[in-house]
Short mmCIF file of C-alpha atoms in Angstrom, two decimals:
data_model
loop_
_atom_site.label_atom_id
_atom_site.label_comp_id
_atom_site.label_asym_id
_atom_site.label_seq_id
_atom_site.Cartn_x
_atom_site.Cartn_y
_atom_site.Cartn_z
CA ALA A 1 169.57 66.54 115.81
CA THR A 2 171.93 66.07 118.78
CA ARG A 3 172.33 69.29 120.89
CA ALA A 4 176.03 70.01 121.66
CA MET A 5 176.72 70.51 125.31
CA THR A 6 179.32 72.93 126.69
CA VAL A 7 181.36 71.35 129.40
CA ILE A 8 181.58 73.87 132.33
CA GLY A 9 185.26 74.89 132.75
CA GLY A 10 186.31 73.20 129.60
CA ALA A 11 188.17 74.82 126.39
CA GLY A 12 184.88 75.98 124.99
CA PHE A 13 183.75 77.63 128.12
CA SER A 14 183.92 81.41 128.32
CA ARG A 15 186.58 82.82 130.75
CA THR A 16 183.96 85.25 132.10
CA LYS A 17 181.82 82.33 133.16
CA ARG A 18 184.52 80.20 134.95
CA PHE A 19 183.46 79.50 138.65
CA ASP A 20 185.46 78.57 141.73
CA PRO A 21 185.16 74.89 142.70
CA ALA A 22 182.85 75.69 145.54
CA GLU A 23 180.53 77.74 143.41
CA ARG A 24 180.77 75.07 140.75
CA LEU A 25 179.79 72.40 143.35
CA ALA A 26 176.85 74.51 144.42
CA LEU A 27 175.80 74.94 140.87
CA ILE A 28 175.90 71.24 140.44
CA HIS A 29 173.81 70.48 143.41
CA ASN A 30 171.22 73.15 142.31
CA ALA A 31 168.95 70.69 140.29
CA LYS A 32 166.51 73.47 139.14
CA GLN A 33 169.39 75.73 137.61
CA ARG A 34 171.32 72.74 136.42
CA THR A 35 168.27 71.18 134.52
CA LYS A 36 166.54 74.48 133.22
CA GLY A 37 169.10 77.34 133.16
CA ILE A 38 168.15 81.01 132.67
CA ASP A 39 168.23 82.91 129.29
CA VAL A 40 167.58 86.57 130.16
CA ASP A 41 167.55 87.84 126.47
CA ALA A 42 165.17 85.22 125.46
CA LEU A 43 162.94 86.01 128.43
CA ASN A 44 163.08 89.80 127.76
CA ALA A 45 162.19 89.07 123.97
CA GLN A 46 159.24 87.01 125.18
CA VAL A 47 158.10 89.74 127.64
CA ALA A 48 158.31 92.40 124.78
CA GLU A 49 156.50 90.08 122.49
CA LYS A 50 153.83 89.26 125.01
CA ALA A 51 153.43 93.04 125.79
CA ALA A 52 153.08 93.71 122.01
CA ARG A 53 150.53 90.95 121.69
CA ASN A 54 148.65 92.23 124.69
CA ALA A 55 148.58 95.60 123.16
CA ALA A 56 147.33 94.45 119.80
CA GLU A 57 144.79 92.30 121.62
CA ALA A 58 143.66 95.26 123.58
CA GLU A 59 143.35 97.44 120.42
CA GLN A 60 141.43 94.62 118.76
CA ASP A 61 139.23 94.32 121.69
CA ARG A 62 138.72 98.01 121.66
CA ARG A 63 137.67 97.89 118.01
CA TYR A 64 135.39 94.86 118.67
CA ASP A 65 133.82 96.90 121.52
CA GLN A 66 133.21 99.87 119.27
CA MET A 67 131.56 97.64 116.57
CA ALA A 68 129.50 95.88 119.21
CA SER A 69 128.40 99.08 120.66
CA PHE A 70 127.50 100.53 117.02
CA TYR A 71 125.52 97.27 116.30
CA ASP A 72 123.96 97.28 119.75
CA LYS A 73 122.73 100.94 119.04
CA LYS A 74 121.51 99.86 115.65
CA LEU A 75 119.63 96.99 116.97
CA VAL A 76 118.06 98.96 119.61
CA ALA A 77 116.87 101.57 116.99
CA LEU A 78 115.53 98.71 114.81
CA GLU A 79 113.86 97.23 117.87
CA GLN A 80 112.25 100.52 118.63
CA GLU A 81 111.06 100.78 114.94
CA ARG A 82 109.74 97.33 115.07
CA ARG A 83 107.76 97.96 118.30
CA GLU A 84 106.31 101.16 116.78
CA ILE A 85 105.28 99.10 113.67
CA GLN A 86 103.84 96.43 115.88
CA ALA A 87 101.91 99.10 118.05
CA GLU A 88 100.57 100.53 114.79
CA LEU A 89 99.42 97.11 113.63
CA ASN A 90 97.80 96.49 116.93
CA ARG A 91 95.98 99.81 116.84
CA ASN A 92 94.70 98.96 113.29
CA VAL A 93 93.57 95.58 114.47
CA GLN A 94 91.74 97.04 117.45
CA SER A 95 90.22 99.82 115.25
CA PHE A 96 89.11 97.07 112.79
CA ARG A 97 87.64 95.04 115.49
CA ALA A 98 85.78 97.97 117.13
CA GLU A 99 84.25 98.85 113.67
CA TYR A 100 83.55 95.53 112.04
CA GLN A 101 83.80 92.92 114.58
CA ARG A 102 81.50 94.15 117.44
CA LYS A 103 79.60 91.67 119.53
CA GLU A 104 76.25 92.63 118.29
CA LEU A 105 77.40 91.99 114.54
CA ARG A 106 78.30 88.33 115.20
CA ARG A 107 76.11 85.70 113.56
CA GLU A 108 75.30 83.93 116.90
CA TYR A 109 74.65 87.33 118.84
CA ASP A 110 70.72 86.47 119.00
CA LEU A 111 71.55 83.54 121.21
CA SER A 112 73.15 85.63 123.96
CA ASP A 113 71.34 89.03 123.25
CA PRO A 114 70.21 90.39 126.63
CA THR A 115 67.62 92.67 125.00
CA ALA A 116 66.19 89.86 122.77
CA LEU A 117 62.86 89.79 124.85
CA ARG A 118 62.43 93.60 124.67
CA ALA A 119 63.10 93.65 120.80
CA GLU A 120 60.59 90.84 120.10
CA PRO A 121 57.33 91.89 118.36
CA PRO A 122 54.01 91.50 119.94
CA ALA A 123 52.04 88.16 119.49
CA ARG A 124 49.79 89.96 117.05
CA VAL A 125 50.34 93.22 115.09
CA GLY A 126 47.05 93.12 113.24
CA ASP A 127 44.46 91.09 111.66
CA ASP A 128 46.69 90.48 108.46
CA ASP A 129 49.74 89.30 110.54
CA ALA A 130 51.40 86.43 108.54
CA ARG A 131 52.37 84.68 111.77
CA ILE A 132 48.67 84.01 112.54
CA GLY A 133 47.36 80.83 111.15
CA ALA A 134 43.99 78.95 111.16
CA SER A 135 44.59 77.80 114.75
CA SER A 136 45.80 81.21 115.92
CA LEU A 137 42.57 83.09 116.32
CA GLN A 138 42.90 85.60 119.12
CA ARG A 139 40.85 88.36 120.77
CA PHE A 140 42.33 91.17 122.69
CA ASP A 141 40.94 94.03 124.87
CA GLY A 142 40.67 97.22 123.08
CA GLU A 143 39.58 95.94 119.53
CA ASP A 144 37.41 98.55 117.72
CA LEU A 145 34.11 96.75 116.93
CA ALA A 146 32.23 100.06 115.94
CA ALA A 147 34.58 101.01 113.17
CA GLY A 148 31.80 101.04 110.53
CA GLU A 149 29.57 103.39 112.35
CA ARG A 150 32.47 105.66 113.32
CA ARG A 151 33.50 105.71 109.58
CA ARG A 152 29.95 106.81 108.53
CA THR A 153 29.83 109.46 111.11
CA GLN A 154 33.19 110.80 110.07
CA LEU A 155 31.97 110.96 106.45
CA ALA A 156 28.99 112.92 107.37
CA GLN A 157 31.05 115.32 109.45
CA GLN A 158 33.36 115.67 106.52
CA ARG A 159 30.52 116.43 104.07
CA ALA A 160 29.18 119.07 106.21
CA TRP A 161 32.56 120.81 106.65
CA CYS A 162 33.07 120.74 102.84
CA GLU A 163 29.62 122.32 102.18
CA ARG A 164 30.51 125.06 104.75
CA ARG A 165 33.79 125.64 103.17
CA ALA A 166 32.24 126.03 99.74
CA ALA A 167 29.63 128.44 100.80
CA GLU A 168 32.39 130.54 102.49
CA LYS A 169 34.54 130.31 99.40
CA LYS A 170 31.57 131.43 97.19
CA ALA A 171 30.87 134.50 99.45
CA ALA A 172 34.46 135.36 99.38
CA GLN A 173 34.56 135.15 95.62
CA LEU A 174 31.57 137.48 95.22
CA ALA A 175 33.11 140.05 97.65
CA ALA A 176 36.38 139.96 95.66
CA GLU A 177 34.56 140.64 92.38
CA ALA A 178 32.76 143.51 93.89
CA ALA A 179 36.07 144.97 95.18
CA ASP A 180 37.60 144.44 91.67
CA LEU A 181 34.81 146.31 90.16
CA ALA A 182 35.20 149.28 92.47
CA HIS A 183 38.91 149.23 91.98
CA ALA A 184 38.55 149.26 88.28
CA GLU A 185 36.12 152.36 88.38
CA THR A 186 38.72 154.17 90.50
CA VAL A 187 41.51 153.32 88.09
CA ALA A 188 39.52 154.59 85.18
CA ALA A 189 39.03 157.88 87.04
CA GLN A 190 42.69 158.09 87.80
CA GLU A 191 43.66 157.42 84.25
CA GLU A 192 41.44 160.18 82.85
CA TYR A 193 42.93 162.75 85.24
CA MET A 194 46.42 161.76 84.28
CA ASN A 195 45.65 162.14 80.61
CA GLU A 196 44.37 165.70 81.17
CA ALA A 197 47.50 166.45 83.14
CA ALA A 198 49.81 164.98 80.66
CA ALA A 199 48.16 167.06 77.87
CA HIS A 200 48.62 170.17 79.94
CA HIS A 201 52.17 169.40 80.67
CA LYS A 202 52.95 168.53 77.03
CA ALA A 203 51.74 172.02 75.80
CA ALA A 204 53.72 173.79 78.50
CA ARG A 205 56.82 171.66 77.72
CA ALA A 206 56.58 172.61 73.94
CA ALA A 207 56.25 176.25 74.77
CA PHE A 208 59.27 176.11 77.11
CA GLU A 209 61.39 174.17 74.46
CA ARG A 210 60.38 176.81 71.76
CA SER A 211 61.61 179.59 74.00
CA VAL A 212 64.88 177.68 74.92
CA ALA A 213 65.45 177.06 71.11
CA GLU A 214 65.17 180.75 70.41
CA GLU A 215 67.54 181.69 73.19
CA ASN A 216 69.98 179.05 72.01
CA ALA A 217 69.91 180.34 68.52
CA ARG A 218 70.76 183.93 69.75
CA LEU A 219 73.50 182.63 72.04
CA ALA A 220 74.93 180.58 69.15
CA GLN A 221 75.18 183.63 66.88
CA LEU A 222 76.83 185.54 69.59
CA LYS A 223 79.28 182.67 70.32
CA ALA A 224 80.11 182.48 66.52
CA ARG A 225 80.98 186.09 66.41
CA ARG A 226 83.20 185.86 69.56
CA ASP A 227 84.85 182.80 68.13
CA ALA A 228 85.73 184.53 64.93
CA GLU A 229 87.12 187.51 66.70
CA ALA A 230 89.18 185.11 68.86
CA LYS A 231 90.49 183.15 65.94
CA ALA A 232 91.53 186.36 64.32
CA LYS A 233 93.41 187.56 67.38
CA GLU A 234 95.01 184.12 67.87
CA ALA A 235 96.14 184.05 64.20
CA GLU A 236 97.63 187.56 64.69
CA LEU A 237 99.44 186.39 67.88
CA ALA A 238 100.59 183.24 66.26
CA THR A 239 102.20 185.18 63.34
CA ALA A 240 104.03 187.44 65.76
CA GLU A 241 105.13 184.44 67.79
CA ALA A 242 106.39 182.60 64.72
CA ALA A 243 108.38 185.63 63.72
CA LYS A 244 109.82 185.96 67.27
CA VAL A 245 110.80 182.38 67.35
CA GLU A 246 112.52 182.57 63.72
CA SER A 247 114.58 185.43 64.95
CA ASP A 248 115.45 184.36 68.45
CA PRO A 249 118.74 182.34 68.52
CA MET A 250 118.15 180.81 72.05
CA ILE A 251 114.75 179.31 70.86
CA ASN A 252 116.40 177.95 67.67
CA GLU A 253 119.20 176.58 69.83
CA ASP A 254 122.01 177.97 67.68
CA PRO A 255 125.17 176.08 68.56
CA ALA A 256 127.14 179.29 67.91
CA ALA A 257 125.45 180.98 70.94
CA ALA A 258 126.76 178.28 73.32
CA ALA A 259 130.48 178.51 72.08
CA SER A 260 132.90 179.60 74.71
CA ALA A 261 135.01 182.48 74.10
CA VAL A 262 137.74 180.96 76.36
CA ALA A 263 138.22 177.61 74.55
CA PRO A 264 136.08 177.45 71.42
CA GLY A 265 135.42 173.99 70.20
CA ALA A 266 136.52 172.45 73.54
CA ARG A 267 134.18 174.05 76.03
CA VAL A 268 130.56 175.40 75.98
CA ARG A 269 128.62 177.99 78.00
CA VAL A 270 126.38 176.12 80.29
CA ASP A 271 123.74 178.88 80.44
CA HIS A 272 123.38 178.90 76.58
CA TRP A 273 124.09 175.21 75.79
CA LYS A 274 121.02 173.37 74.46
CA GLY A 275 122.25 169.91 74.03
CA MET A 276 124.27 167.88 71.65
CA ASN A 277 123.48 167.58 67.92
CA TYR A 278 122.79 164.31 66.23
CA LEU A 279 126.42 163.67 65.35
CA GLN A 280 127.52 163.90 69.01
CA VAL A 281 124.52 161.62 70.03
CA ARG A 282 125.38 159.15 67.44
CA SER A 283 128.99 159.09 68.53
CA ILE A 284 127.84 158.49 72.14
CA ASN A 285 125.62 155.73 71.05
CA GLU A 286 128.45 154.03 69.16
CA THR A 287 130.66 154.35 72.20
CA VAL A 288 127.96 152.77 74.38
CA ALA A 289 127.43 149.99 72.04
CA ALA A 290 131.24 149.28 71.94
CA GLN A 291 131.36 149.38 75.66
CA ARG A 292 128.28 146.96 75.77
CA GLU A 293 130.03 144.58 73.48
CA GLU A 294 133.26 144.93 75.57
CA LEU A 295 131.29 144.13 78.72
CA GLU A 296 129.65 141.15 77.19
CA ALA A 297 133.03 139.75 75.93
CA ARG A 298 134.46 140.36 79.45
CA ARG A 299 131.51 138.49 81.02
CA ALA A 300 132.01 135.67 78.51
CA SER A 301 135.70 135.42 79.27
CA GLU A 302 134.80 135.49 83.10
CA ALA A 303 132.25 132.71 82.54
CA ALA A 304 134.85 130.67 80.61
CA GLU A 305 137.50 131.39 83.37
CA GLU A 306 134.88 130.35 86.06
CA ALA A 307 134.04 127.12 84.22
CA ARG A 308 137.75 126.38 83.77
CA ARG A 309 138.23 126.98 87.61
CA ALA A 310 135.24 124.74 88.30
CA ASN A 311 136.61 122.00 86.00
CA ALA A 312 139.86 122.28 87.74
CA SER A 313 138.36 122.01 91.04
CA GLU A 314 136.33 118.96 89.95
CA GLN A 315 139.51 117.26 88.72
CA VAL A 316 141.24 118.08 92.07
CA ARG A 317 138.23 116.71 93.95
CA ARG A 318 138.13 113.54 91.88
CA ALA A 319 141.92 113.12 92.39
CA LEU A 320 141.61 113.56 96.07
CA GLU A 321 138.65 111.02 96.12
CA GLN A 322 140.75 108.66 94.10
CA ARG A 323 143.76 109.30 96.51
CA ALA A 324 141.43 108.79 99.46
CA GLU A 325 140.21 105.43 97.97
CA GLN A 326 143.81 104.47 97.42
CA VAL A 327 144.80 105.43 100.96
CA GLU A 328 141.88 103.38 102.27
CA ALA A 329 142.81 100.40 100.24
CA PHE A 330 146.50 100.67 101.43
CA LYS A 331 145.17 100.78 104.99
CA ARG A 332 143.00 97.64 104.35
CA GLU A 333 146.20 95.95 102.95
CA GLN A 334 148.14 97.03 105.86
CA ARG A 335 145.40 95.75 108.31
CA MET A 336 145.35 92.37 106.43
CA ALA A 337 149.13 92.21 106.46
CA VAL A 338 149.17 92.87 110.18
CA LEU A 339 146.58 90.17 110.78
CA ARG A 340 148.64 87.72 108.55
CA ALA A 341 151.76 88.59 110.52
CA GLN A 342 149.93 88.07 113.77
CA ASN A 343 148.51 84.76 112.59
CA THR A 344 152.11 83.86 111.56
CA GLN A 345 153.49 84.83 114.98
CA ARG A 346 150.73 82.73 116.73
CA ALA A 347 151.72 79.70 114.56
CA GLU A 348 155.42 80.37 115.26
CA LYS A 349 154.85 80.61 119.01
CA VAL A 350 152.78 77.47 119.12
CA GLU A 351 155.57 75.66 117.13
CA ARG A 352 158.25 77.39 119.41
CA ASP A 353 156.46 76.33 122.60
CA ALA A 354 156.09 72.80 121.39
CA THR A 355 159.77 72.70 120.51
CA ALA A 356 160.69 74.19 123.87
CA ARG A 357 158.55 71.59 125.76
CA SER A 358 160.02 68.69 123.72
CA VAL A 359 163.64 69.70 123.36
CA LEU A 360 164.79 72.68 125.57
CA GLY A 361 162.83 71.45 128.49
CA VAL A 362 164.73 68.19 128.68
CA ASN A 363 168.21 68.69 130.23
CA THR A 364 169.79 65.34 131.04
CA VAL A 365 173.20 65.00 132.51
CA GLU A 366 175.44 62.52 130.56
CA PRO A 367 178.04 60.43 132.38
CA GLU A 368 180.87 62.35 130.86
CA TYR A 369 179.70 65.34 132.82
CA PHE A 370 180.61 63.61 136.12
CA ALA A 371 183.61 61.93 134.77
CA GLN A 372 185.44 65.25 134.02
CA PHE A 373 185.63 66.25 137.56
CA GLY A 374 189.27 65.85 138.90
CA THR A 375 190.89 65.53 135.59
CA SER A 376 192.12 69.23 135.24
CA TRP A 377 193.95 71.56 137.62
CA ARG A 378 194.03 75.39 137.43
#
């Protein structure tokens, strides 16, 4: 497309932009202003767009910084956890090594054991040592060549000691039998004395029990006589008391005695009133039962109302959660829309810059521009 040019000072030139010939000549000789020109509104728009872009980039950088800080803290925590797990594994390995992989438990430890010589057995541990063969006969200092004679001597000493112990045991047995015989005679004498004492005690006890029985019989007769007299007196007193009770209106709790003279039937005398009759008690019980049923009904109603309010609260909570999810989805859509708009603006800027470099940056002066000088007078 061919870009139309406005001839300075021509018919299409604004009256507010007309210059004097000297100013017009200075403008012509200013190659920078003649070839590029100045568009203040476009520059202001570019400045505003760049400021908005810088603000958006700063906000995006801030969010990236926050996200980087969060992931950095998360990585630090994970690294700390990994180090703790690794330290625990290392401790377990060291414990296993200290318990099951010690140096002295190795298969080849005998090759480097510093105490091997001290732990070796002697060259011969006895005449029946399996390590000694036909060509290994040895004689050592300290061998007991008189073992047979010493054995016979020991047997004779043991025989003499056994005979002496047998004689001592026989003497002790005879002394024990003599002591048992003397003890038996003493026990027999003691039993005879105890039998005689028991017989005397039994006779005295029988005489005492007879006297006690006779005294108890006398006391029983006396008690029976007193009991009969007491029962007769109690019967007489009971008869008198029954007659008194039957004739006493206070004891019989006569309702007429508690009637108030001021308001009969409505008030009672407190000092004479003995309580309500069964009709009044039944009426109160019926009232209490009705009040209990009313209370249970009111509690059931309150429980139903509480359940209804809880259900309404749950519905409101669910609605708020749904609304929050919708708001979050709207925010995500807005962020995606802003991101798409930024991407579109970036693409438009790239295209606009390319167009400015290829079209607007080229300002060639045609021959007609110089030919028009001197052709008009004002």
